[in-house]
């Protein structure tokens, strides 16, 4: 399935890589770190394009691109939600540009732009800090709708907020959880439903037309920490703090599969619909690959520490992961001429 020799490693010396995002056009990867810095990479050549610092004062918890990679949204432990205008960055990277391969420059001191002498080229990037959640309350996640018209955030203030892409809230705060709101994903045939998971062990389904709660699904016995949905929107994958992964039906919340094998908190899940595979990562240092029937097909150790996040691009050409060992990895999916995934 993955060709180990083709794995690219993005090194971040002496800092945790808390989150990672991959633009659907495959031109940009973003990594968010425990010290508040954000790095932009060209994924195919592992080329460092730009580094942003001095905006987030604490760890970056979540990152999300819009569809064409011209907008990056970051959510932080400092309570800041930041919109980054990447218009000047899109199209930079490998292929004759001046990025630096495979590693960050740990002594970089230019805030909000790249440095010199092997560091990323100088790029001026506009950013805007949004106000909405309670000031200083850590924001746990940000997720963009596939329609590219809305994004949602959840925070430790127990609220969910829905925003337009210009950075304005489109409704009042959504309140249905009674503990931290830790993860979210858009679902449904028209992606008009937002599912949020919380430390209250619940998953709330919200209608994005009337911005009201549809129902609450309670199938986890531990806090919910990760969510994903299949491409057609009918199947949901969720993970919890105890290491359990569940596959359940979007229509009625019925549990279809229970995936057991992780020994610590689940930090990320993904449904790769094209290949018919389920992916999960955990603080037990492992990335696991599951069949749709719930069989663990492979357990991969890519990090020397907790795996803190994973994502797959929309064309399922790359799997990217990040961890507290200061590394992010980019692994290509390998397909044969018949269109089957190579084992």
Short mmCIF file of C-alpha atoms in Angstrom, two decimals:
data_model
loop_
_atom_site.label_atom_id
_atom_site.label_comp_id
_atom_site.label_asym_id
_atom_site.label_seq_id
_atom_site.Cartn_x
_atom_site.Cartn_y
_atom_site.Cartn_z
CA UNK A 1 0.00 0.00 0.00
CA UNK A 2 2.77 2.42 0.91
CA UNK A 3 6.23 2.30 -0.60
CA UNK A 4 8.63 2.96 2.34
CA UNK A 5 11.42 4.21 0.12
CA UNK A 6 9.21 7.06 -1.08
CA UNK A 7 8.37 8.37 2.38
CA UNK A 8 9.33 12.01 2.85
CA UNK A 9 10.20 13.19 6.37
CA UNK A 10 9.69 16.82 7.36
CA UNK A 11 11.82 17.54 10.41
CA UNK A 12 10.92 20.12 13.06
CA UNK A 13 13.83 20.06 15.54
CA UNK A 14 12.92 20.06 19.23
CA UNK A 15 9.18 20.77 18.79
CA UNK A 16 6.01 18.69 18.70
CA UNK A 17 4.11 18.69 15.41
CA UNK A 18 0.55 18.85 16.71
CA UNK A 19 -1.41 18.97 13.47
CA UNK A 20 -1.09 18.69 9.72
CA UNK A 21 -3.19 19.65 6.71
CA UNK A 22 -2.92 18.89 3.00
CA UNK A 23 -4.44 21.12 0.34
CA UNK A 24 -6.71 19.25 -2.06
CA UNK A 25 -4.76 20.56 -5.05
CA UNK A 26 -1.70 18.83 -3.55
CA UNK A 27 0.47 21.93 -3.82
CA UNK A 28 0.76 22.67 -0.10
CA UNK A 29 1.11 20.91 3.22
CA UNK A 30 0.92 22.82 6.49
CA UNK A 31 2.25 21.73 9.87
CA UNK A 32 1.33 23.34 13.19
CA UNK A 33 3.68 23.08 16.14
CA UNK A 34 3.67 23.09 19.90
CA UNK A 35 5.52 26.41 20.04
CA UNK A 36 2.92 28.23 17.92
CA UNK A 37 4.80 28.18 14.62
CA UNK A 38 3.27 27.12 11.30
CA UNK A 39 5.31 25.77 8.40
CA UNK A 40 4.27 25.46 4.74
CA UNK A 41 5.73 22.74 2.53
CA UNK A 42 5.57 21.60 -1.07
CA UNK A 43 4.59 17.94 -0.47
CA UNK A 44 6.02 16.00 -3.40
CA UNK A 45 9.57 17.27 -2.85
CA UNK A 46 9.30 17.94 0.91
CA UNK A 47 10.36 21.51 0.21
CA UNK A 48 9.91 24.13 2.94
CA UNK A 49 8.23 27.20 1.45
CA UNK A 50 7.49 29.52 4.34
CA UNK A 51 7.32 29.75 8.13
CA UNK A 52 4.95 31.88 10.19
CA UNK A 53 5.52 32.75 13.82
CA UNK A 54 4.70 35.40 16.36
CA UNK A 55 0.91 35.18 15.94
CA UNK A 56 -0.02 32.10 17.95
CA UNK A 57 1.39 32.35 21.47
CA UNK A 58 0.78 28.70 22.34
CA UNK A 59 0.41 25.41 20.48
CA UNK A 60 -1.38 25.24 17.15
CA UNK A 61 -4.13 22.64 17.62
CA UNK A 62 -5.69 22.41 14.16
CA UNK A 63 -5.14 23.53 10.56
CA UNK A 64 -7.44 23.58 7.54
CA UNK A 65 -7.03 24.70 3.92
CA UNK A 66 -9.80 25.89 1.65
CA UNK A 67 -10.32 24.03 -1.61
CA UNK A 68 -7.67 25.75 -3.74
CA UNK A 69 -5.10 26.28 -1.00
CA UNK A 70 -5.30 30.08 -1.05
CA UNK A 71 -6.61 30.23 2.53
CA UNK A 72 -5.27 28.51 5.63
CA UNK A 73 -7.13 28.59 8.95
CA UNK A 74 -5.32 27.86 12.19
CA UNK A 75 -6.80 27.24 15.65
CA UNK A 76 -4.67 27.54 18.75
CA UNK A 77 -4.37 26.69 22.40
CA UNK A 78 -4.12 30.46 22.96
CA UNK A 79 -7.75 30.85 21.86
CA UNK A 80 -6.84 32.47 18.55
CA UNK A 81 -8.49 31.59 15.26
CA UNK A 82 -6.38 32.96 12.40
CA UNK A 83 -7.07 33.32 8.67
CA UNK A 84 -3.92 33.28 6.53
CA UNK A 85 -4.10 34.62 2.97
CA UNK A 86 -1.80 32.34 0.97
CA UNK A 87 -2.39 33.90 -2.44
CA UNK A 88 1.26 34.96 -2.59
CA UNK A 89 2.43 31.47 -1.59
CA UNK A 90 0.41 29.24 -3.93
CA UNK A 91 2.62 28.08 -6.78
CA UNK A 92 5.84 28.40 -4.82
CA UNK A 93 7.87 25.40 -3.65
CA UNK A 94 9.94 22.90 -5.56
CA UNK A 95 10.42 22.92 -9.30
CA UNK A 96 12.89 25.77 -9.47
CA UNK A 97 11.75 27.83 -6.51
CA UNK A 98 13.84 28.49 -3.44
CA UNK A 99 12.40 26.30 -0.74
CA UNK A 100 14.55 24.35 1.67
CA UNK A 101 14.24 20.57 1.65
CA UNK A 102 13.26 18.37 4.53
CA UNK A 103 13.84 20.52 7.63
CA UNK A 104 12.85 23.72 9.36
CA UNK A 105 15.33 26.33 10.44
CA UNK A 106 15.10 26.25 14.21
CA UNK A 107 16.83 29.61 14.67
CA UNK A 108 14.55 31.45 12.25
CA UNK A 109 13.78 34.88 13.69
CA UNK A 110 11.65 36.59 11.05
CA UNK A 111 8.05 36.64 12.20
CA UNK A 112 5.34 35.91 9.64
CA UNK A 113 7.73 35.34 6.75
CA UNK A 114 10.54 33.12 5.62
CA UNK A 115 14.21 33.76 6.29
CA UNK A 116 17.44 33.65 4.31
CA UNK A 117 20.43 31.40 3.85
CA UNK A 118 18.68 28.09 3.18
CA UNK A 119 15.48 29.00 4.99
CA UNK A 120 12.25 29.58 3.03
CA UNK A 121 12.11 32.57 0.68
CA UNK A 122 10.72 35.81 2.10
CA UNK A 123 6.97 35.84 1.56
CA UNK A 124 4.66 38.48 2.94
CA UNK A 125 1.45 36.81 4.10
CA UNK A 126 -1.55 38.72 5.40
CA UNK A 127 -3.38 37.29 8.36
CA UNK A 128 -6.43 38.15 10.45
CA UNK A 129 -7.34 37.03 13.97
CA UNK A 130 -11.05 36.29 14.43
CA UNK A 131 -13.08 36.85 17.57
CA UNK A 132 -15.90 34.52 18.54
CA UNK A 133 -15.13 31.92 21.17
CA UNK A 134 -14.53 33.08 24.73
CA UNK A 135 -11.28 35.04 24.84
CA UNK A 136 -8.30 32.88 25.68
CA UNK A 137 -10.27 29.62 25.55
CA UNK A 138 -8.34 26.97 23.60
CA UNK A 139 -9.86 26.15 20.21
CA UNK A 140 -9.64 22.42 19.59
CA UNK A 141 -10.46 22.07 15.89
CA UNK A 142 -11.31 23.81 12.66
CA UNK A 143 -12.93 22.02 9.70
CA UNK A 144 -13.88 23.33 6.25
CA UNK A 145 -17.05 22.17 4.49
CA UNK A 146 -16.54 20.41 1.14
CA UNK A 147 -18.70 23.13 -0.41
CA UNK A 148 -15.94 25.59 0.55
CA UNK A 149 -18.54 28.07 1.83
CA UNK A 150 -18.44 27.39 5.58
CA UNK A 151 -16.01 26.33 8.25
CA UNK A 152 -16.68 25.27 11.83
CA UNK A 153 -14.75 25.41 15.07
CA UNK A 154 -15.10 23.80 18.48
CA UNK A 155 -13.49 24.88 21.74
CA UNK A 156 -13.03 24.20 25.41
CA UNK A 157 -15.80 26.74 26.10
CA UNK A 158 -18.14 23.86 25.03
CA UNK A 159 -19.42 25.87 22.04
CA UNK A 160 -19.46 25.21 18.30
CA UNK A 161 -19.21 28.12 15.90
CA UNK A 162 -19.92 28.21 12.15
CA UNK A 163 -18.24 30.82 9.98
CA UNK A 164 -18.37 32.08 6.41
CA UNK A 165 -15.09 32.00 4.52
CA UNK A 166 -14.72 35.77 5.00
CA UNK A 167 -14.40 35.12 8.72
CA UNK A 168 -17.84 36.21 9.93
CA UNK A 169 -20.04 33.96 12.10
CA UNK A 170 -23.15 32.87 10.21
CA UNK A 171 -25.18 31.94 13.29
CA UNK A 172 -25.22 32.10 17.05
CA UNK A 173 -23.01 29.70 18.99
CA UNK A 174 -24.28 26.11 18.81
CA UNK A 175 -24.67 24.66 22.29
CA UNK A 176 -25.31 20.97 22.79
CA UNK A 177 -22.17 19.64 24.48
CA UNK A 178 -21.49 19.87 28.20
CA UNK A 179 -17.72 19.50 27.94
CA UNK A 180 -14.92 20.38 25.51
CA UNK A 181 -15.81 20.11 21.82
CA UNK A 182 -12.77 18.29 20.47
CA UNK A 183 -13.43 17.35 16.82
CA UNK A 184 -15.79 17.85 13.91
CA UNK A 185 -16.59 16.83 10.34
CA UNK A 186 -19.15 17.79 7.69
CA UNK A 187 -21.41 14.94 6.56
CA UNK A 188 -24.60 14.11 4.67
CA UNK A 189 -25.26 13.82 0.96
CA UNK A 190 -25.01 17.59 0.45
CA UNK A 191 -22.57 18.08 3.36
CA UNK A 192 -25.32 20.06 5.08
CA UNK A 193 -24.78 18.39 8.45
CA UNK A 194 -21.96 19.10 10.91
CA UNK A 195 -21.01 16.33 13.34
CA UNK A 196 -19.11 17.36 16.45
CA UNK A 197 -17.52 15.14 19.09
CA UNK A 198 -16.82 16.07 22.66
CA UNK A 199 -15.32 15.15 25.98
CA UNK A 200 -18.89 14.52 27.18
CA UNK A 201 -18.66 11.24 25.16
CA UNK A 202 -21.35 12.58 22.78
CA UNK A 203 -21.51 13.33 19.07
CA UNK A 204 -23.97 16.03 18.03
CA UNK A 205 -25.42 16.30 14.51
CA UNK A 206 -26.23 19.87 13.48
CA UNK A 207 -28.37 21.03 10.55
CA UNK A 208 -26.40 23.65 8.58
CA UNK A 209 -29.57 25.16 7.11
CA UNK A 210 -31.39 26.08 10.30
CA UNK A 211 -28.32 25.67 12.56
CA UNK A 212 -30.22 23.46 14.96
CA UNK A 213 -29.39 20.11 16.54
CA UNK A 214 -30.77 17.06 14.75
CA UNK A 215 -29.84 14.41 17.29
CA UNK A 216 -27.13 13.28 19.66
CA UNK A 217 -25.31 9.97 19.18
CA UNK A 218 -23.87 8.31 22.28
CA UNK A 219 -21.94 5.15 21.44
CA UNK A 220 -18.54 5.88 23.05
CA UNK A 221 -17.77 5.27 26.72
CA UNK A 222 -14.77 7.63 26.58
CA UNK A 223 -14.35 11.22 25.33
CA UNK A 224 -14.59 11.46 21.53
CA UNK A 225 -11.32 12.70 20.03
CA UNK A 226 -11.52 12.14 16.24
CA UNK A 227 -14.11 12.04 13.45
CA UNK A 228 -14.20 11.25 9.73
CA UNK A 229 -16.91 10.55 7.17
CA UNK A 230 -17.00 8.50 3.96
CA UNK A 231 -17.03 10.27 0.61
CA UNK A 232 -20.71 9.53 0.00
CA UNK A 233 -21.55 10.65 3.52
CA UNK A 234 -23.29 7.51 4.77
CA UNK A 235 -20.66 6.13 7.14
CA UNK A 236 -18.95 7.87 10.06
CA UNK A 237 -15.71 6.85 11.79
CA UNK A 238 -15.00 8.03 15.32
CA UNK A 239 -12.23 7.48 17.86
CA UNK A 240 -11.99 8.08 21.56
CA UNK A 241 -9.60 8.74 24.41
CA UNK A 242 -9.55 5.06 25.38
CA UNK A 243 -8.26 3.87 22.00
CA UNK A 244 -11.54 2.53 20.57
CA UNK A 245 -12.56 3.25 16.98
CA UNK A 246 -16.20 2.88 15.92
CA UNK A 247 -17.79 2.75 12.48
CA UNK A 248 -21.42 3.84 12.53
CA UNK A 249 -24.24 4.68 10.19
CA UNK A 250 -24.89 8.37 9.62
CA UNK A 251 -28.62 7.85 9.06
CA UNK A 252 -29.47 6.48 12.49
CA UNK A 253 -26.25 6.24 14.55
CA UNK A 254 -26.22 2.44 14.54
CA UNK A 255 -22.74 1.00 15.23
CA UNK A 256 -21.54 -1.20 12.36
CA UNK A 257 -18.02 -2.09 13.50
CA UNK A 258 -15.82 -1.74 16.56
CA UNK A 259 -12.11 -1.57 15.77
CA UNK A 260 -9.96 -2.72 18.65
CA UNK A 261 -6.17 -2.73 18.70
CA UNK A 262 -4.93 0.69 19.74
CA UNK A 263 -3.62 0.96 23.29
CA UNK A 264 -3.90 4.72 23.83
CA UNK A 265 -5.97 7.73 22.78
CA UNK A 266 -7.03 8.02 19.14
CA UNK A 267 -5.72 11.25 17.63
CA UNK A 268 -6.91 10.92 14.04
CA UNK A 269 -9.14 8.82 11.78
CA UNK A 270 -9.74 8.77 8.03
CA UNK A 271 -11.93 6.88 5.55
CA UNK A 272 -10.10 6.42 2.24
CA UNK A 273 -13.17 5.63 0.17
CA UNK A 274 -11.36 5.04 -3.14
CA UNK A 275 -9.17 2.31 -1.67
CA UNK A 276 -11.82 0.97 0.71
CA UNK A 277 -9.55 1.43 3.72
CA UNK A 278 -9.91 2.91 7.18
CA UNK A 279 -6.96 4.65 8.85
CA UNK A 280 -6.41 5.53 12.50
CA UNK A 281 -3.53 6.94 14.50
CA UNK A 282 -2.89 7.02 18.21
CA UNK A 283 -0.73 8.07 21.11
CA UNK A 284 0.42 4.42 21.20
CA UNK A 285 2.91 5.43 18.43
CA UNK A 286 1.07 3.51 15.70
CA UNK A 287 -0.84 4.10 12.50
CA UNK A 288 -3.27 1.28 11.73
CA UNK A 289 -4.84 0.34 8.41
CA UNK A 290 -8.21 -1.44 8.58
CA UNK A 291 -10.46 -3.08 6.03
CA UNK A 292 -14.08 -1.94 5.79
CA UNK A 293 -14.98 -5.19 7.56
CA UNK A 294 -12.96 -4.14 10.58
CA UNK A 295 -9.86 -6.31 10.15
CA UNK A 296 -6.52 -4.68 10.99
CA UNK A 297 -4.57 -5.15 7.75
CA UNK A 298 -1.41 -3.42 8.88
CA UNK A 299 0.12 -1.53 11.79
CA UNK A 300 2.78 0.99 10.78
CA UNK A 301 5.31 2.69 13.02
CA UNK A 302 6.35 5.92 11.36
CA UNK A 303 7.09 8.00 14.46
CA UNK A 304 9.25 7.64 17.56
CA UNK A 305 6.45 8.91 19.75
CA UNK A 306 2.75 9.68 19.70
CA UNK A 307 1.16 10.08 16.27
CA UNK A 308 -0.86 13.28 16.67
CA UNK A 309 -2.64 13.56 13.33
CA UNK A 310 -3.19 12.21 9.83
CA UNK A 311 -4.97 13.20 6.66
CA UNK A 312 -5.37 12.03 3.07
CA UNK A 313 -5.85 14.31 0.06
CA UNK A 314 -9.12 14.12 -1.88
CA UNK A 315 -7.54 12.14 -4.74
CA UNK A 316 -5.96 9.70 -2.28
CA UNK A 317 -2.45 10.21 -3.61
CA UNK A 318 -0.83 11.11 -0.29
CA UNK A 319 -1.15 10.17 3.35
CA UNK A 320 0.44 12.64 5.74
CA UNK A 321 1.05 12.19 9.47
CA UNK A 322 2.59 14.19 12.31
CA UNK A 323 3.88 13.40 15.78
CA UNK A 324 5.46 14.59 18.99
CA UNK A 325 8.85 13.34 17.79
CA UNK A 326 9.20 16.56 15.78
CA UNK A 327 8.44 14.89 12.45
CA UNK A 328 5.80 14.93 9.78
CA UNK A 329 5.74 12.23 7.10
CA UNK A 330 4.34 12.17 3.57
CA UNK A 331 3.62 8.74 2.12
CA UNK A 332 2.31 8.15 -1.40
CA UNK A 333 -0.48 5.71 -2.08
CA UNK A 334 0.81 3.34 -4.77
CA UNK A 335 -1.62 2.13 -7.44
CA UNK A 336 -1.02 -0.46 -10.17
CA UNK A 337 -2.10 -0.11 -13.80
CA UNK A 338 -5.46 -1.71 -13.06
CA UNK A 339 -6.21 0.95 -10.47
CA UNK A 340 -5.76 -1.36 -7.49
CA UNK A 341 -3.84 -0.39 -4.39
CA UNK A 342 -0.45 -2.08 -4.15
CA UNK A 343 -0.12 -4.05 -0.89
#
